[in-house]
Coordinates of C-alpha atoms in Angstrom, one line a residue:
X295 CA -43.1 -53.8 87.0
X296 CA -45.9 -55.3 85.0
X297 CA -45.8 -55.4 81.2
X298 CA -48.5 -52.8 81.0
X299 CA -46.5 -50.4 83.3
X300 CA -43.4 -50.9 81.2
X301 CA -45.3 -50.1 78.1
X302 CA -46.7 -46.9 79.7
X303 CA -43.2 -46.0 80.8
X304 CA -41.9 -46.5 77.2
X305 CA -44.5 -44.2 75.6
X306 CA -43.5 -40.6 75.1
X307 CA -45.6 -37.7 73.9
X308 CA -46.0 -38.1 70.1
X309 CA -44.4 -34.7 69.6
X310 CA -41.0 -36.4 70.3
X311 CA -41.6 -38.7 67.4
X312 CA -42.8 -35.8 65.2
X313 CA -39.6 -34.0 66.0
X314 CA -37.4 -37.0 65.0
X315 CA -39.5 -37.5 61.9
X316 CA -39.2 -33.9 60.8
X317 CA -35.4 -33.9 61.4
X318 CA -35.0 -37.1 59.3
X319 CA -37.3 -35.9 56.5
X320 CA -35.2 -32.7 56.4
X321 CA -32.0 -34.7 56.0
X322 CA -33.5 -36.9 53.2
X323 CA -34.8 -33.8 51.3
X324 CA -31.4 -32.1 51.7
X325 CA -29.7 -35.0 50.1
X326 CA -32.2 -35.2 47.2
X327 CA -31.7 -31.4 46.6
X328 CA -27.9 -31.3 46.7
X329 CA -26.6 -34.7 45.4
X330 CA -26.9 -36.1 41.9
X331 CA -27.3 -39.8 42.5
X332 CA -28.5 -40.9 45.9
X333 CA -29.4 -44.5 46.8
X334 CA -31.1 -45.9 49.9
X335 CA -29.9 -49.1 51.5
X336 CA -32.8 -51.4 52.1
X337 CA -32.2 -54.8 53.8
X338 CA -35.7 -55.5 54.9
X339 CA -34.9 -54.9 58.5
X340 CA -36.8 -52.6 60.9
X341 CA -34.4 -49.7 60.7
X342 CA -34.4 -49.7 56.9
X343 CA -38.2 -50.1 56.9
X344 CA -38.5 -46.9 59.0
X345 CA -36.0 -45.1 56.9
X346 CA -37.9 -46.1 53.7
X347 CA -41.2 -44.9 55.3
X348 CA -39.6 -41.5 56.1
X349 CA -38.2 -41.2 52.5
X350 CA -41.6 -42.0 51.0
X351 CA -43.3 -39.4 53.2
X352 CA -40.6 -36.9 52.3
X353 CA -41.6 -36.9 48.7
X354 CA -45.3 -37.9 48.8
X355 CA -47.4 -37.9 46.7
X356 CA -44.5 -38.2 44.1
X357 CA -42.6 -41.4 43.7
X358 CA -39.3 -42.0 45.5
X359 CA -36.7 -40.2 43.3
X360 CA -33.9 -42.6 43.9
X361 CA -33.5 -46.5 43.9
X362 CA -33.1 -48.8 46.9
X363 CA -30.2 -51.1 47.2
X364 CA -29.9 -54.5 48.9
X365 CA -26.5 -56.0 49.5
X366 CA -27.3 -59.7 49.4
X367 CA -25.0 -62.2 51.2
X368 CA -27.0 -65.1 49.8
X369 CA -27.5 -66.3 53.4
X370 CA -30.7 -64.4 54.1
X371 CA -33.7 -65.4 56.1
X372 CA -36.5 -66.4 53.7
X373 CA -39.0 -64.2 55.6
X374 CA -36.9 -61.1 55.0
X375 CA -36.5 -61.6 51.3
X376 CA -40.3 -62.2 51.0
X377 CA -40.9 -58.9 52.9
X378 CA -38.3 -57.0 50.8
X379 CA -39.9 -58.1 47.5
X380 CA -43.5 -57.5 48.7
X381 CA -42.5 -53.9 49.9
X382 CA -40.8 -53.2 46.5
X383 CA -43.9 -54.3 44.6
X384 CA -46.3 -52.4 46.8
X385 CA -44.5 -49.1 46.7
X386 CA -43.3 -49.4 43.0
X387 CA -39.7 -49.0 44.0
X388 CA -36.6 -49.6 41.8
X389 CA -34.7 -52.3 43.5
X390 CA -31.0 -52.9 42.9
X391 CA -29.3 -56.0 44.3
X392 CA -25.6 -56.4 44.8
X393 CA -24.7 -60.0 45.4
X394 CA -21.8 -61.3 47.4
X395 CA -21.9 -64.5 45.4
X396 CA -21.0 -62.5 42.3
X397 CA -17.8 -61.3 44.0
X398 CA -17.0 -64.8 45.1
X399 CA -17.5 -66.2 41.6
X400 CA -15.4 -63.4 40.1
X401 CA -12.5 -64.0 42.5
X402 CA -12.7 -60.6 44.1
X403 CA -13.2 -62.1 47.6
X404 CA -12.7 -65.5 49.0
X405 CA -15.4 -67.2 51.0
X406 CA -14.3 -68.1 54.5
X407 CA -14.7 -71.7 55.5
X408 CA -14.9 -73.6 58.8
X409 CA -17.3 -73.5 61.8
X410 CA -18.6 -70.1 62.8
X411 CA -17.6 -68.4 59.6
X412 CA -19.8 -65.9 57.8
X413 CA -20.1 -63.9 54.6
X414 CA -21.1 -60.8 56.5
X415 CA -17.7 -59.1 56.1
X416 CA -17.8 -59.8 52.4
X417 CA -20.6 -57.3 52.1
X418 CA -18.1 -54.4 52.0
X419 CA -16.8 -55.4 48.6
X420 CA -20.3 -55.9 47.2
X421 CA -21.4 -52.5 48.6
X422 CA -18.4 -50.6 47.2
X423 CA -18.8 -52.3 43.8
X424 CA -22.5 -51.2 43.7
X425 CA -21.6 -47.7 44.6
X426 CA -19.0 -47.5 41.9
X427 CA -21.2 -49.2 39.2
X428 CA -24.1 -46.9 40.0
X429 CA -21.9 -43.8 40.4
X430 CA -23.8 -43.0 43.6
X431 CA -22.6 -40.0 45.5
X432 CA -24.9 -40.3 48.5
X433 CA -25.9 -43.6 50.3
X434 CA -28.6 -43.6 52.9
X435 CA -28.0 -46.0 55.7
X436 CA -30.2 -46.9 58.7
X437 CA -27.5 -46.9 61.4
X438 CA -28.3 -45.4 64.8
X439 CA -25.8 -44.1 67.3
X440 CA -27.1 -46.3 70.1
X441 CA -26.4 -49.5 68.2
X442 CA -22.6 -49.8 68.6
X443 CA -19.9 -47.4 69.9
X444 CA -18.1 -47.1 66.5
X445 CA -21.4 -45.9 65.0
X446 CA -21.6 -43.3 67.7
X447 CA -18.6 -41.6 66.1
X448 CA -20.5 -41.0 62.9
X449 CA -22.0 -37.7 61.8
X450 CA -25.3 -37.5 59.9
X451 CA -23.2 -36.9 56.8
X452 CA -20.3 -39.3 56.9
X453 CA -17.5 -38.6 54.3
X454 CA -16.0 -41.5 52.4
X455 CA -12.9 -41.2 50.3
X456 CA -12.4 -42.5 46.7
X457 CA -11.8 -46.0 48.2
X458 CA -15.0 -45.9 50.2
X459 CA -13.1 -45.8 53.4
X460 CA -14.0 -44.0 56.6
X461 CA -11.7 -41.9 58.8
X462 CA -13.3 -41.0 62.1
X463 CA -10.8 -38.2 62.6
X464 CA -11.9 -36.6 59.3
X465 CA -15.6 -36.2 60.2
X466 CA -17.0 -32.7 59.5
X467 CA -18.7 -30.5 62.1
X468 CA -22.5 -30.3 61.9
X469 CA -23.4 -27.2 63.8
X470 CA -27.0 -26.0 63.7
X471 CA -28.0 -28.8 61.5
X472 CA -25.9 -27.5 58.6
X473 CA -24.5 -30.4 56.6
X474 CA -21.4 -30.4 54.4
X475 CA -21.8 -32.8 51.5
X476 CA -18.9 -31.4 49.4
X477 CA -16.9 -34.2 47.7
X478 CA -14.8 -34.8 44.7
X479 CA -15.6 -37.2 41.9
X480 CA -15.2 -40.8 43.1
X481 CA -15.9 -39.9 46.7
X482 CA -19.3 -40.2 48.4
X483 CA -21.2 -39.4 51.5
X484 CA -23.0 -42.0 53.7
X485 CA -26.1 -40.4 55.2
X486 CA -27.7 -41.6 58.4
X487 CA -31.2 -40.0 58.9
X488 CA -31.8 -42.1 62.0
X489 CA -28.7 -40.9 63.8
X490 CA -30.7 -39.4 66.7
X491 CA -33.2 -42.3 67.0
X492 CA -33.0 -45.1 69.5
X493 CA -34.2 -48.7 69.1
X494 CA -37.2 -47.8 71.2
X495 CA -37.9 -44.7 69.0
X496 CA -37.9 -47.0 66.0
X497 CA -40.4 -49.3 67.5
X498 CA -42.6 -46.5 68.7
X499 CA -42.6 -45.1 65.1
X500 CA -43.4 -48.5 63.7
X501 CA -46.4 -48.6 66.1
X502 CA -47.5 -45.0 65.3
X503 CA -47.2 -45.6 61.5
X504 CA -48.3 -49.2 61.5
X505 CA -45.3 -50.2 59.4
X506 CA -45.4 -53.9 58.5
X507 CA -42.3 -55.9 59.3
X508 CA -40.9 -59.4 58.6
X509 CA -42.4 -62.0 61.0
X510 CA -39.0 -62.7 62.4
X511 CA -39.3 -59.6 64.6
X512 CA -42.1 -61.2 66.7
X513 CA -42.1 -64.2 69.0
X514 CA -42.5 -67.5 67.2
X515 CA -41.3 -71.1 67.7
X516 CA -38.4 -72.4 65.8
X517 CA -35.4 -74.8 66.0
X518 CA -32.3 -73.1 67.4
X519 CA -29.0 -74.0 68.9
X520 CA -26.5 -72.2 71.2
X521 CA -23.1 -71.1 70.1
X522 CA -20.7 -68.8 72.1
X523 CA -23.6 -67.7 74.3
X524 CA -25.9 -66.8 71.4
X525 CA -29.0 -68.5 70.1
X526 CA -28.8 -69.1 66.4
X527 CA -31.6 -70.3 64.1
X528 CA -31.2 -73.7 62.5
X529 CA -31.3 -72.8 58.8
X530 CA -29.9 -74.3 55.6
X531 CA -27.0 -71.8 55.8
X532 CA -25.7 -73.1 59.2
X533 CA -24.5 -76.5 60.2
X534 CA -24.8 -77.5 63.8
X535 CA -21.4 -78.5 65.1
X536 CA -20.9 -81.6 67.3
X537 CA -21.8 -80.8 70.9
X538 CA -24.4 -78.1 70.0
X539 CA -27.8 -79.6 70.4
X540 CA -30.8 -78.3 68.5
X541 CA -34.0 -77.5 70.4
X542 CA -37.2 -75.7 69.9
X543 CA -37.8 -72.4 71.6
X544 CA -40.0 -69.3 71.4
X545 CA -37.8 -66.5 70.1
X546 CA -37.7 -63.3 68.1
X547 CA -35.0 -61.3 66.4
X548 CA -34.1 -57.8 67.4
X549 CA -32.1 -57.2 64.3
X550 CA -31.9 -59.2 61.0
X551 CA -28.9 -59.8 58.7
X552 CA -26.9 -62.7 57.5
X553 CA -28.4 -65.8 59.0
X554 CA -25.0 -67.2 59.8
X555 CA -24.2 -64.5 62.4
X556 CA -27.6 -63.1 63.5
X557 CA -28.9 -64.4 66.8
X558 CA -32.3 -64.4 68.4
X559 CA -33.5 -63.9 71.9
X560 CA -36.1 -65.7 74.1
X561 CA -39.3 -63.7 73.9
X562 CA -43.1 -63.9 74.3
X563 CA -43.6 -60.5 72.5
X564 CA -46.0 -61.2 69.5
X565 CA -47.2 -57.7 68.9
X566 CA -45.5 -54.3 68.5
X567 CA -46.8 -53.1 71.8
X568 CA -45.4 -56.2 73.5
X569 CA -42.0 -55.6 71.8
X570 CA -42.0 -52.0 73.1
X571 CA -42.7 -53.2 76.6
X572 CA -40.0 -55.8 76.4
X573 CA -37.4 -53.3 75.2
X574 CA -38.3 -50.8 77.9
X575 CA -37.0 -53.4 80.4
X576 CA -34.0 -54.5 78.4
X577 CA -30.5 -53.5 79.4
X578 CA -28.6 -55.2 76.5
X579 CA -28.0 -53.5 73.2
X580 CA -29.5 -55.3 70.1
X581 CA -26.2 -55.9 68.3
X582 CA -24.3 -56.8 71.5
X583 CA -26.9 -59.5 72.2
X584 CA -27.5 -60.9 68.7
X585 CA -24.7 -60.2 66.2
X586 CA -21.7 -62.6 66.3
X587 CA -19.7 -60.5 63.9
X588 CA -19.6 -57.6 66.5
X589 CA -17.8 -59.9 68.9
X590 CA -14.7 -60.4 66.8
X591 CA -12.7 -57.7 68.7
X592 CA -13.3 -54.7 70.8
X593 CA -12.9 -52.5 67.7
X594 CA -14.4 -55.0 65.2
X595 CA -17.1 -52.7 63.9
X596 CA -14.8 -49.7 63.6
X597 CA -12.2 -51.7 61.6
X598 CA -14.9 -52.8 59.2
X599 CA -16.3 -49.3 58.8
X600 CA -12.8 -48.0 58.0
X601 CA -12.8 -50.5 55.1
X602 CA -16.1 -49.3 53.8
X603 CA -18.7 -51.3 55.7
X604 CA -22.1 -49.8 56.5

């Protein structure tokens, strides 16, 4: 199948996107109407960029009625931080940053050492601290159910106890799009407006809305090395172990996160339409292909979510 044919196969009637948009906007407005202190997680990645666009549309022409929060590992891609800051300035958002380094300095967490280690898991402490300090009772996240099987167990409204922990057996029914946000002081709800979206839907919406993204999402040449079957970018946050040769390749990132555990894929897709065509032919999930921290164990993501992870 040619690239043009794959692109045609990937396109749906725009009414499908309109339905997804309306559903997500309804969820966002429901939270704003029924919670006291919501906050929206904004990493600068494609899913959070789409979620932010939906939130802005939900309240336009008024300003966004809640802040955005970035949980910063300190090991970010430079392109993503530039994009985050530019977006905040353009939209006049109130940005909160919870830094993993602050928790390391305060002794609340210990930074792992050795080859292949990452700060990614330490984000949980920084996130829960930010929720407590901000007294947030609803936290918007950009997770989708097609990302990873533990996330497929989530509801749109995901209840978290007073310790920020998640119990998949205690999820509440959501019949007829009725959401139960009832919670006691100290508890909160994680809200996932993109629950019914796929990676392809996200990219189609990016195309339809012309949402700008960090340049990492499009094919570019950079120095990489291979570790455990993954291509990792050669950055100041990663040291190349003996036996792992650096080489230049044309790659792009399907997801962005901590640079120490986020891999890239070989690609020639330099435009949104080319990315859509590439995804239409892909049979590998984005996180399965490019996130080292999801390979810790069969239930690695579920274990982290139970601790309070995204």
